[in-house]
Tab-separated table of N, CA and C in Angstrom:
chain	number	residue	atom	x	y	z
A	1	UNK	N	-102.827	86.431	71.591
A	1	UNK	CA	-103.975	87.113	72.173
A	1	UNK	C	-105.038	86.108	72.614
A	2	UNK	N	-105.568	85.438	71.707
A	2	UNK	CA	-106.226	84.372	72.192
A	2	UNK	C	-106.374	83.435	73.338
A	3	UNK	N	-104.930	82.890	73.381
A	3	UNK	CA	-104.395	81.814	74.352
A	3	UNK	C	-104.296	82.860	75.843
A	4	UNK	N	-103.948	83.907	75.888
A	4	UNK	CA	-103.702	84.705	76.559
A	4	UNK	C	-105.796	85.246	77.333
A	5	UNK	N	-106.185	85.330	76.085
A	5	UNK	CA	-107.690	86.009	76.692
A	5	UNK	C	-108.575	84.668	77.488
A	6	UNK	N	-108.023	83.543	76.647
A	6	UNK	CA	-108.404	82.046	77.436
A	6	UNK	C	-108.388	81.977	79.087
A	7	UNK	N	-107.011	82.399	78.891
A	7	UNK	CA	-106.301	82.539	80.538
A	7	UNK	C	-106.901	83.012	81.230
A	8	UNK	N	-107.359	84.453	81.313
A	8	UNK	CA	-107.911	85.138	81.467
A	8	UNK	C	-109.229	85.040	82.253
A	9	UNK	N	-109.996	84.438	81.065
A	9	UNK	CA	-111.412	83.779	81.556
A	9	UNK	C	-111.533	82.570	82.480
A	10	UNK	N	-110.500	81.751	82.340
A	10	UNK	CA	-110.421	80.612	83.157
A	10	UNK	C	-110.119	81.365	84.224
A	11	UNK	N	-109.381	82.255	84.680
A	11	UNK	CA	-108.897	82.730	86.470
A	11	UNK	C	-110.199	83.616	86.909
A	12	UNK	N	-111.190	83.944	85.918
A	12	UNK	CA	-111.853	84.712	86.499
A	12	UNK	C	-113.372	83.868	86.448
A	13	UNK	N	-113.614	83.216	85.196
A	13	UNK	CA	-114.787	82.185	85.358
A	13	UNK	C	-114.520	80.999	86.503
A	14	UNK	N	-113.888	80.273	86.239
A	14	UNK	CA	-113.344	79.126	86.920
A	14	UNK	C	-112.846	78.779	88.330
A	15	UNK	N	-111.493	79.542	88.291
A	15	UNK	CA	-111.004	79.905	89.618
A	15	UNK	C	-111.779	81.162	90.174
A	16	UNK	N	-112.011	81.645	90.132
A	16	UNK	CA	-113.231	83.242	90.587
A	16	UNK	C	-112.001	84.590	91.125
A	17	UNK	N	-111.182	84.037	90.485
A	17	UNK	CA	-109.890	85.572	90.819
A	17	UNK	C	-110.632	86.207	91.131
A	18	UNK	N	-110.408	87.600	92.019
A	18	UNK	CA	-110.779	89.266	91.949
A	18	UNK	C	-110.174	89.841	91.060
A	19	UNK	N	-108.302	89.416	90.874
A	19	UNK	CA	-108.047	90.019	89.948
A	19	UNK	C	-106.436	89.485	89.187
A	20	UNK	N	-106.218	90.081	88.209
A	20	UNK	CA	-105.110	89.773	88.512
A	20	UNK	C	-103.794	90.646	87.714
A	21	UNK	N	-102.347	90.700	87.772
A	21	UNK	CA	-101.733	91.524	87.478
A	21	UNK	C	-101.037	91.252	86.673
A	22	UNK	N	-100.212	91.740	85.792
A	22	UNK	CA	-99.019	91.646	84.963
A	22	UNK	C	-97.904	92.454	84.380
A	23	UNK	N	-96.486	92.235	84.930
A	23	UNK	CA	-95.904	93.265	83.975
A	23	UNK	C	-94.988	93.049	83.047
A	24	UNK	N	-94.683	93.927	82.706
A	24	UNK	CA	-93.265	93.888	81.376
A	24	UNK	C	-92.641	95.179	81.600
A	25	UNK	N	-91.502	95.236	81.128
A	25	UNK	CA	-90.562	95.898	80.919
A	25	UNK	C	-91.121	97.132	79.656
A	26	UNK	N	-90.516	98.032	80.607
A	26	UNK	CA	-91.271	99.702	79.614
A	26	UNK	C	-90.906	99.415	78.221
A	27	UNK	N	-89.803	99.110	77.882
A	27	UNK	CA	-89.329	99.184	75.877
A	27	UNK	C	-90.459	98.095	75.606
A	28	UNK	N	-91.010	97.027	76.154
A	28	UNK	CA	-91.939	96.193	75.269
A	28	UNK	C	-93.121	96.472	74.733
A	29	UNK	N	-93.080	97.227	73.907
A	29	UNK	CA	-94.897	97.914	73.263
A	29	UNK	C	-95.211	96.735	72.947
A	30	UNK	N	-95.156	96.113	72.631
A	30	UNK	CA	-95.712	94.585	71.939
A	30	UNK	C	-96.398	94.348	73.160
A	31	UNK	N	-96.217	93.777	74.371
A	31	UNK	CA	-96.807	93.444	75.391
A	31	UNK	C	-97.570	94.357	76.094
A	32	UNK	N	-97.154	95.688	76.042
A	32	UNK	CA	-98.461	96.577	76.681
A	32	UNK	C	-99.486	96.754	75.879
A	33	UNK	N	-99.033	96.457	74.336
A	33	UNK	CA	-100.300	96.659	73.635
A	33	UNK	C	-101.377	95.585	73.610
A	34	UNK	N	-100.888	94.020	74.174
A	34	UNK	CA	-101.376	93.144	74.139
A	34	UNK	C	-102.155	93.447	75.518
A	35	UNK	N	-101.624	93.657	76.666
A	35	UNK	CA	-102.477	93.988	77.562
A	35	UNK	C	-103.565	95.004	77.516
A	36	UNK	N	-103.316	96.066	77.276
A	36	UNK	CA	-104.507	97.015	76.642
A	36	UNK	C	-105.164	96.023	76.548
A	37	UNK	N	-105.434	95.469	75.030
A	37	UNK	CA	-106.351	95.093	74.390
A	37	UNK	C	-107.440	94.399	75.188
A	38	UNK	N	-106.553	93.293	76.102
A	38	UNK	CA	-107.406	92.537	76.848
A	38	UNK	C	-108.004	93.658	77.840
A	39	UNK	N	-107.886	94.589	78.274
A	39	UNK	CA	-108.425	95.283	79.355
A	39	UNK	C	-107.486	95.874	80.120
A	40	UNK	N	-106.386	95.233	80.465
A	40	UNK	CA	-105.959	95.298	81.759
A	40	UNK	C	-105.243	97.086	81.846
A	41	UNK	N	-105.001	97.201	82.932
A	41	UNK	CA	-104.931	99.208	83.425
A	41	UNK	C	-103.190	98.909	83.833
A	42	UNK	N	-103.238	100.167	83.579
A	42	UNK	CA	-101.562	100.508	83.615
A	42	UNK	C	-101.864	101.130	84.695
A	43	UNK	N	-100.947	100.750	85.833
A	43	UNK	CA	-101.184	101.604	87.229
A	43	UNK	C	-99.628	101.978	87.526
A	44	UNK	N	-98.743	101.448	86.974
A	44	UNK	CA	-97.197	102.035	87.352
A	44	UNK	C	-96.167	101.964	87.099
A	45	UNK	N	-94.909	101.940	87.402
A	45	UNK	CA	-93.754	101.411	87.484
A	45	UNK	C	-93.148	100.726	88.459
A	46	UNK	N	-92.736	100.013	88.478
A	46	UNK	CA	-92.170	99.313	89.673
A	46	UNK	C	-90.706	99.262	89.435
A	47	UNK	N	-89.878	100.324	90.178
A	47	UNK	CA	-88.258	100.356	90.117
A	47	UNK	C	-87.490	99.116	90.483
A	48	UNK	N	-87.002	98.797	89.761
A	48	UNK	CA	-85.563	97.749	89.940
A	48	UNK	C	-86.184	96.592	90.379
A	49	UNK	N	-87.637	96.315	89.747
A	49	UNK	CA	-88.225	95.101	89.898
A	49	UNK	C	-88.059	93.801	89.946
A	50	UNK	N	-86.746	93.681	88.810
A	50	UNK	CA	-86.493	92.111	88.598
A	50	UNK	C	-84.789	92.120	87.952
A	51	UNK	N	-84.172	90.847	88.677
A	51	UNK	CA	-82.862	91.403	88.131
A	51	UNK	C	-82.908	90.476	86.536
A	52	UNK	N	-82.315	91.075	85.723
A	52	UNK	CA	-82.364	90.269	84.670
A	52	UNK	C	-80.923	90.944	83.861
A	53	UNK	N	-80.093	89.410	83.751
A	53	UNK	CA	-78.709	89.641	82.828
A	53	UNK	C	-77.926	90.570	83.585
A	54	UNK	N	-78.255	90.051	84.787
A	54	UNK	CA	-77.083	90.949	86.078
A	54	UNK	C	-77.667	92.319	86.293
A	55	UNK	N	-78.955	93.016	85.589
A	55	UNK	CA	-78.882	93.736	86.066
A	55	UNK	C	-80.025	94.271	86.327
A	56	UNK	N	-80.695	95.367	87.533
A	56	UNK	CA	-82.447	95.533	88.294
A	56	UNK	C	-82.844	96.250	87.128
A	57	UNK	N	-84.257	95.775	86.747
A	57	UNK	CA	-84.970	96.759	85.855
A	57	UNK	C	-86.048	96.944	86.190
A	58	UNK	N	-86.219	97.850	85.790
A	58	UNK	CA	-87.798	98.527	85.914
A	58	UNK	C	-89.063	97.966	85.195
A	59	UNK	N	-89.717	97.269	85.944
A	59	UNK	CA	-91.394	97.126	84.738
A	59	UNK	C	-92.466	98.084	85.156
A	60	UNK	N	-93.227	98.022	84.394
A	60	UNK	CA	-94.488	98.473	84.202
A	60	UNK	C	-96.016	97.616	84.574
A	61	UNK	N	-96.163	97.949	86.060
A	61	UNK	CA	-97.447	96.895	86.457
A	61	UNK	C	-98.556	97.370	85.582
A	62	UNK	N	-99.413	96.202	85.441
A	62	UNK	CA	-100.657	96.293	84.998
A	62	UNK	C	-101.617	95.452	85.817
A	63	UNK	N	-103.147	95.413	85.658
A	63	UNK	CA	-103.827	95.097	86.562
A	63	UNK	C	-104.888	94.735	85.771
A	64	UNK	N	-105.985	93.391	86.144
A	64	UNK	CA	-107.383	93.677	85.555
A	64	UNK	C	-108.242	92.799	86.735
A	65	UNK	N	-109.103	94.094	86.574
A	65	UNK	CA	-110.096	93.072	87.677
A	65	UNK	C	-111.191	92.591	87.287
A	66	UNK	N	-112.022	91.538	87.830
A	66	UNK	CA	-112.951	90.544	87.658
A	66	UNK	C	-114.266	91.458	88.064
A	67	UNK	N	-115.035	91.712	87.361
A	67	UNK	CA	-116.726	92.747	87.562
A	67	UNK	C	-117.474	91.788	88.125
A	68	UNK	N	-117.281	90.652	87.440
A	68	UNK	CA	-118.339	89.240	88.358
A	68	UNK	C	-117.752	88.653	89.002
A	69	UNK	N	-117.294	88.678	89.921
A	69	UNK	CA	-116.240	88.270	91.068
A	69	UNK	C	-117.624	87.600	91.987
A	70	UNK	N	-117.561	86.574	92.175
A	70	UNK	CA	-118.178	85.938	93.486
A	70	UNK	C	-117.812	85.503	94.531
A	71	UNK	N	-118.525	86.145	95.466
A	71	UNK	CA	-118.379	85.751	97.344
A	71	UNK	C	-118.458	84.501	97.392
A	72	UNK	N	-117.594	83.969	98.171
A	72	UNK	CA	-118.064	82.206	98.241
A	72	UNK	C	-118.204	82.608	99.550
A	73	UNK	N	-119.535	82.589	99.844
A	73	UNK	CA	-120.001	82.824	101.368
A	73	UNK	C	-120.572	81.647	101.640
C-alpha cells in the first residue's frame, strides 16, 4: 500500500498526471481492495483484455484522477 500510494503522489505531484488507470483481473479482491483504498473508481470491465497462459481474460478497469492537476500554460 505504501510503495503503491508513493507512486501515486509522484505521477500526480511531480509528473502532474490528470490521471491515471489500473486493472486486474475480477477473482483478485486483494487488488481491488488495494485500489479502493487508495481512491481509485471502478468504471468497468474490459472483455478479453489481455491474453494470459494462452488464454483472453477479462479485467476490471479502474481509474483515479488528480483534483490538483495543473495547466502548464
Amino acid at each position: 500500500f505504501e510503495a503503491t500510494k508513493r507512486l501515486v503522489q509522484y505521477a500526480f505531484d511531480d509528473l502532474n498526471l490528470h490521471r491515471i488507470m489500473a486493472n486486474h483481473l475480477p477473482e483478485n479482491e486483494r487488488s481491488a481492495k488495494l485500489l479502493a483504498r487508495l481512491g481509485f473508481q471502478r468504471e468497468g470491465l474490459a472483455k478479453n483484455y489481455l491474453r494470459i497462459d494462452g488464454k483472453w481474460r477479462d479485467h476490471v478497469t479502474n481509474s483515479l484522477t488528480n483534483e490538483n492537476w495543473r495547466s502548464e500554460k
